[in-house]
PDB file of C-alpha atoms and ligand atoms in Angstrom:
ATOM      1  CA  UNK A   1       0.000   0.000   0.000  1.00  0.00           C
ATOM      2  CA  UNK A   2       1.394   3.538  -0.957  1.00  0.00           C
ATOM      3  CA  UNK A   3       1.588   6.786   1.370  1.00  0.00           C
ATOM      4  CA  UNK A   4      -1.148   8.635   0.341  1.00  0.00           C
ATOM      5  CA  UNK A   5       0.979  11.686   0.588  1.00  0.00           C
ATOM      6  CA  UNK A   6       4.462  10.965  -0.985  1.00  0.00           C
ATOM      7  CA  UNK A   7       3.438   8.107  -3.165  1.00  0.00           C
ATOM      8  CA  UNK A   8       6.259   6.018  -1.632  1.00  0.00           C
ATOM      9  CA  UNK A   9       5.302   2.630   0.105  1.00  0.00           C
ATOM     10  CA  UNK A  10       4.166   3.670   3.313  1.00  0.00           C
ATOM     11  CA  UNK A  11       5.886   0.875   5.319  1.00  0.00           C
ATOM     12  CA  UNK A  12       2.755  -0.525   7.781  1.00  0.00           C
ATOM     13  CA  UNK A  13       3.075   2.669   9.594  1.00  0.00           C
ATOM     14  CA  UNK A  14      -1.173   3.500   9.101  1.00  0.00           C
ATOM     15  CA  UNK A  15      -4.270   2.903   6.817  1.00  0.00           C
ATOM     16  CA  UNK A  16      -6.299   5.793   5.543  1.00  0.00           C
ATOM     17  CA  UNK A  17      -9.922   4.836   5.774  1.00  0.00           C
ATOM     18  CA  UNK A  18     -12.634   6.359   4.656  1.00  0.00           C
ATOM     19  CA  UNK A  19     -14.602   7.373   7.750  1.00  0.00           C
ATOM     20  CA  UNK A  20     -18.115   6.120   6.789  1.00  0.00           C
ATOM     21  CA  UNK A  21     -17.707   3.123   4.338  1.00  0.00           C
ATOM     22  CA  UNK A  22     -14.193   2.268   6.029  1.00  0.00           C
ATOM     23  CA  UNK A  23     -12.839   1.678   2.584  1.00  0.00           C
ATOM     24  CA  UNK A  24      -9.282   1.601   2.260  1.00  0.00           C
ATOM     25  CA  UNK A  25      -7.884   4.504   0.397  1.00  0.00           C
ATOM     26  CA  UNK A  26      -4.330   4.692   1.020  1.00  0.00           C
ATOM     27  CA  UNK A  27      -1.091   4.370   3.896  1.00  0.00           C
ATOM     28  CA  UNK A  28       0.524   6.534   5.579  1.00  0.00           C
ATOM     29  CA  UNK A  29       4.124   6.324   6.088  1.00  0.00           C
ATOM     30  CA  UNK A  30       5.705   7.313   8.976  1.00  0.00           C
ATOM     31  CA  UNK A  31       8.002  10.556   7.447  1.00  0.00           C
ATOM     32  CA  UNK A  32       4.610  11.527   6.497  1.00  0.00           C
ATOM     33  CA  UNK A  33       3.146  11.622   9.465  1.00  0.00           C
ATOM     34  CA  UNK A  34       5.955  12.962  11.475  1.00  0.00           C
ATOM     35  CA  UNK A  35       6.429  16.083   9.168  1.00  0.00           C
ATOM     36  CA  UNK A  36       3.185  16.796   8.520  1.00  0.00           C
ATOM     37  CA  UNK A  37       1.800  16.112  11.293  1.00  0.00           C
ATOM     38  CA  UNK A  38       3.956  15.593  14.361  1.00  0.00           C
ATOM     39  CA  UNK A  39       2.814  13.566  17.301  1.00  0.00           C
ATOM     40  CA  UNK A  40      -0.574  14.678  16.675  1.00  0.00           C
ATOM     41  CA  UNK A  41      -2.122  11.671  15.810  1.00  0.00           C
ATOM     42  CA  UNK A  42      -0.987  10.221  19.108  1.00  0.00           C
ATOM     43  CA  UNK A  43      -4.114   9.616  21.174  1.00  0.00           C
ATOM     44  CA  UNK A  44      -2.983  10.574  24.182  1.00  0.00           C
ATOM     45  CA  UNK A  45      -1.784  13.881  23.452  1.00  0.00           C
ATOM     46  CA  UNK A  46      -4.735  14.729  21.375  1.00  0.00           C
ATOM     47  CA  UNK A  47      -7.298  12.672  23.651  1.00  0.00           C
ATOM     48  CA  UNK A  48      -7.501  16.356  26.127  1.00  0.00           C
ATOM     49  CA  UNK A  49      -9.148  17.956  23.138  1.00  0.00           C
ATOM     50  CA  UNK A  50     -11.012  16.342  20.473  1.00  0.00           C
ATOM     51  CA  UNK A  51     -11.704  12.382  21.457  1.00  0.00           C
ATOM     52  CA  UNK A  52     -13.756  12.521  18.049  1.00  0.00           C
ATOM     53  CA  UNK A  53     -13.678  13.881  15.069  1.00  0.00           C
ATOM     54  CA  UNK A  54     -10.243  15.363  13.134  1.00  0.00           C
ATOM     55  CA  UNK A  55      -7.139  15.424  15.523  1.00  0.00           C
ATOM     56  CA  UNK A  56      -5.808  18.839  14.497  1.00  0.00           C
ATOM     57  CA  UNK A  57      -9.026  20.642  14.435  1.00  0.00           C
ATOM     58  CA  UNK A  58     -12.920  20.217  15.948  1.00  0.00           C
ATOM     59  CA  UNK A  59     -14.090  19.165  12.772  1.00  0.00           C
ATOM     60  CA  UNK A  60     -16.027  16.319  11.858  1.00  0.00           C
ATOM     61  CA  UNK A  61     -13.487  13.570  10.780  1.00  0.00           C
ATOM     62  CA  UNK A  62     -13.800  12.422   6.779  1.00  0.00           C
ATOM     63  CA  UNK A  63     -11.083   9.420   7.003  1.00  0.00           C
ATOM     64  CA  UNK A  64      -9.734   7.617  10.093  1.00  0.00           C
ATOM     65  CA  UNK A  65      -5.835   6.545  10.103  1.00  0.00           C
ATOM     66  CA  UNK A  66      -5.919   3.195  12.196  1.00  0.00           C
ATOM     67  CA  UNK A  67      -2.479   2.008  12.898  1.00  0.00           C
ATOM     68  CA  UNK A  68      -1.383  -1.344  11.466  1.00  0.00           C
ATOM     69  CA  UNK A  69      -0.896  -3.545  13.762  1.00  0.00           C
ATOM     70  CA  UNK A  70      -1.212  -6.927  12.323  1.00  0.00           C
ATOM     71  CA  UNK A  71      -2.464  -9.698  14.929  1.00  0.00           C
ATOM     72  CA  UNK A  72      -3.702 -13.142  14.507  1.00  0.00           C
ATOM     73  CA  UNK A  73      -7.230 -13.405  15.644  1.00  0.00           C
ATOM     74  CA  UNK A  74      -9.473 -17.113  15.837  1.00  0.00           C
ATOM     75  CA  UNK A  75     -12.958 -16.700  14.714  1.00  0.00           C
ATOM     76  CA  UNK A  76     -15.902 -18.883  15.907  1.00  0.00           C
ATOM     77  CA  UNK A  77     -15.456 -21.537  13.957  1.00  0.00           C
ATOM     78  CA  UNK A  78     -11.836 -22.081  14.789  1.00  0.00           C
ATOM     79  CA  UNK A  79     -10.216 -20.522  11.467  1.00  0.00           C
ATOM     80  CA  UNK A  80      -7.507 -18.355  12.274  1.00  0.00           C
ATOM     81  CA  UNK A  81      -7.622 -14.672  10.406  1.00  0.00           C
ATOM     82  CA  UNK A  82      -5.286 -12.009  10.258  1.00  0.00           C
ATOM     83  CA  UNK A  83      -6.521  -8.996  11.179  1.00  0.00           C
ATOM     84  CA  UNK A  84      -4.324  -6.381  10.150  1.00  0.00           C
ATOM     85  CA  UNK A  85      -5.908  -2.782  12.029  1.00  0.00           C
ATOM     86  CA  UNK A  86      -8.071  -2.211  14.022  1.00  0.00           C
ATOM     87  CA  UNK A  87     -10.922   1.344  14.300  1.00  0.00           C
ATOM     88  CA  UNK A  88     -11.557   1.986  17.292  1.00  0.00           C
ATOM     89  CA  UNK A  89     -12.652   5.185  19.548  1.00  0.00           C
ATOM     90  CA  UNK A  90      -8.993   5.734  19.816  1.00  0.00           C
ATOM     91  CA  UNK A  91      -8.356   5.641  15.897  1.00  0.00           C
ATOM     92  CA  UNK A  92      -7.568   9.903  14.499  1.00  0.00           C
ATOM     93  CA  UNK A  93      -9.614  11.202  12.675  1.00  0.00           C
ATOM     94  CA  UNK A  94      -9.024  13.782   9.293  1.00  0.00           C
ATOM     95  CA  UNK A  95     -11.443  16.157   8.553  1.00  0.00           C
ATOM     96  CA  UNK A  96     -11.834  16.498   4.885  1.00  0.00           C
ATOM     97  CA  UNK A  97      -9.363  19.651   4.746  1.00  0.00           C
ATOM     98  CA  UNK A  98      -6.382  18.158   6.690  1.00  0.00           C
ATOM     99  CA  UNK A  99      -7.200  15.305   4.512  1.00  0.00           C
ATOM    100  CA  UNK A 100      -6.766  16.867   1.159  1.00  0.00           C
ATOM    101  CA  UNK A 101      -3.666  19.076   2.648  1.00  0.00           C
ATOM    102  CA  UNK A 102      -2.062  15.740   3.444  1.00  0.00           C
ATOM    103  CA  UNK A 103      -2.836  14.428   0.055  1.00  0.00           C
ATOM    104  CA  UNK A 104      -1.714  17.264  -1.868  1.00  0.00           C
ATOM    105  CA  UNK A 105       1.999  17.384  -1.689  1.00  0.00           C
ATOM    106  CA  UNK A 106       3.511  21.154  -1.128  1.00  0.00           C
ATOM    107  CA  UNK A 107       6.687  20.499  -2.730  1.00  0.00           C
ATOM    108  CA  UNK A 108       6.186  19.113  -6.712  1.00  0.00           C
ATOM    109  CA  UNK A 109       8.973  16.615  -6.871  1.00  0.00           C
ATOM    110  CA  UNK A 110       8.527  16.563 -11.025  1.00  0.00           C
ATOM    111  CA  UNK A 111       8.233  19.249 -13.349  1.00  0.00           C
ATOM    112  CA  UNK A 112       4.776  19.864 -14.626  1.00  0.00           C
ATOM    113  CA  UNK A 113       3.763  19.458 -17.711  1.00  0.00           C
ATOM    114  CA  UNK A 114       4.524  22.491 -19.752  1.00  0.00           C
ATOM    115  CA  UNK A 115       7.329  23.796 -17.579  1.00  0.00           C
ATOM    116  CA  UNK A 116       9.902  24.572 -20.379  1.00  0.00           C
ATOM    117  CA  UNK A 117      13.592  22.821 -20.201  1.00  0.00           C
ATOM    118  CA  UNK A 118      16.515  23.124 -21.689  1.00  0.00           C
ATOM    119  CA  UNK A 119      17.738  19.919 -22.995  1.00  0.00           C
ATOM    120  CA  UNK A 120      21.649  20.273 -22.845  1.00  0.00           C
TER     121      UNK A 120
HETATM  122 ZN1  LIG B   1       4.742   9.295   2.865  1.00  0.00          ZN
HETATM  123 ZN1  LIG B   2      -9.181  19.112  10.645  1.00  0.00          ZN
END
């Protein structure tokens, strides 16, 4: 799965969910998170403030960013799954802004189409 911010593979560090369907849309690696957003996702610093909802602001969250944290689970009927994160009430929350500002890279690491360049 790749960082839904640098493209890269994003290493197991977190799943980007989507907060109503819980479809998977992406990772998150850890540079990611620790430049963009610090130890802000950490529940315990952020649990003071907002226990739902995004975890930088008091909006309503859009995605959730579970941690992966595979663990082998037995169902009922004996079958053993993997179960590789789990939501909880714990899990951060994005609002749909700090979403799309994690998604949307500030520094373009190609030229854009129809930048001229000099071929040498
Ligand atoms: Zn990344
Ligand atoms: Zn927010």
């Amino acid at each position: 799965m790749d960082c839904i911010s640098c493209g890269l593979p994003s290493g197991y560090n977190r799943v980007v969910i989507d907060g109503e369907t819980e479809a998977e849309i992406g990772g998150l690696c850890i540079e990611c998170e620790e430049h963009q957003m610090g130890e802000r996702l950490r529940w315990d610093i952020r649990a003071k403030t907002e226990p739902e909802g995004c975890a930088l602001c008091a909006r309503d969250a859009h995605v959730r960013a579970p941690e992966w944290d595979p663990e082998m689970e037995t169902s009922a009927d004996g079958t053993a799954v993997w179960v590789e994160y789990q939501v909880t009430e714990t899990t951060p929350g994005l609002c749909e802004e700090h979403f799309e500002g994690l998604v949307a890279p500030d520094t373009v690491a190609e030229p854009t189409p129809g930048t001229p360049r000099r071929s040498e």
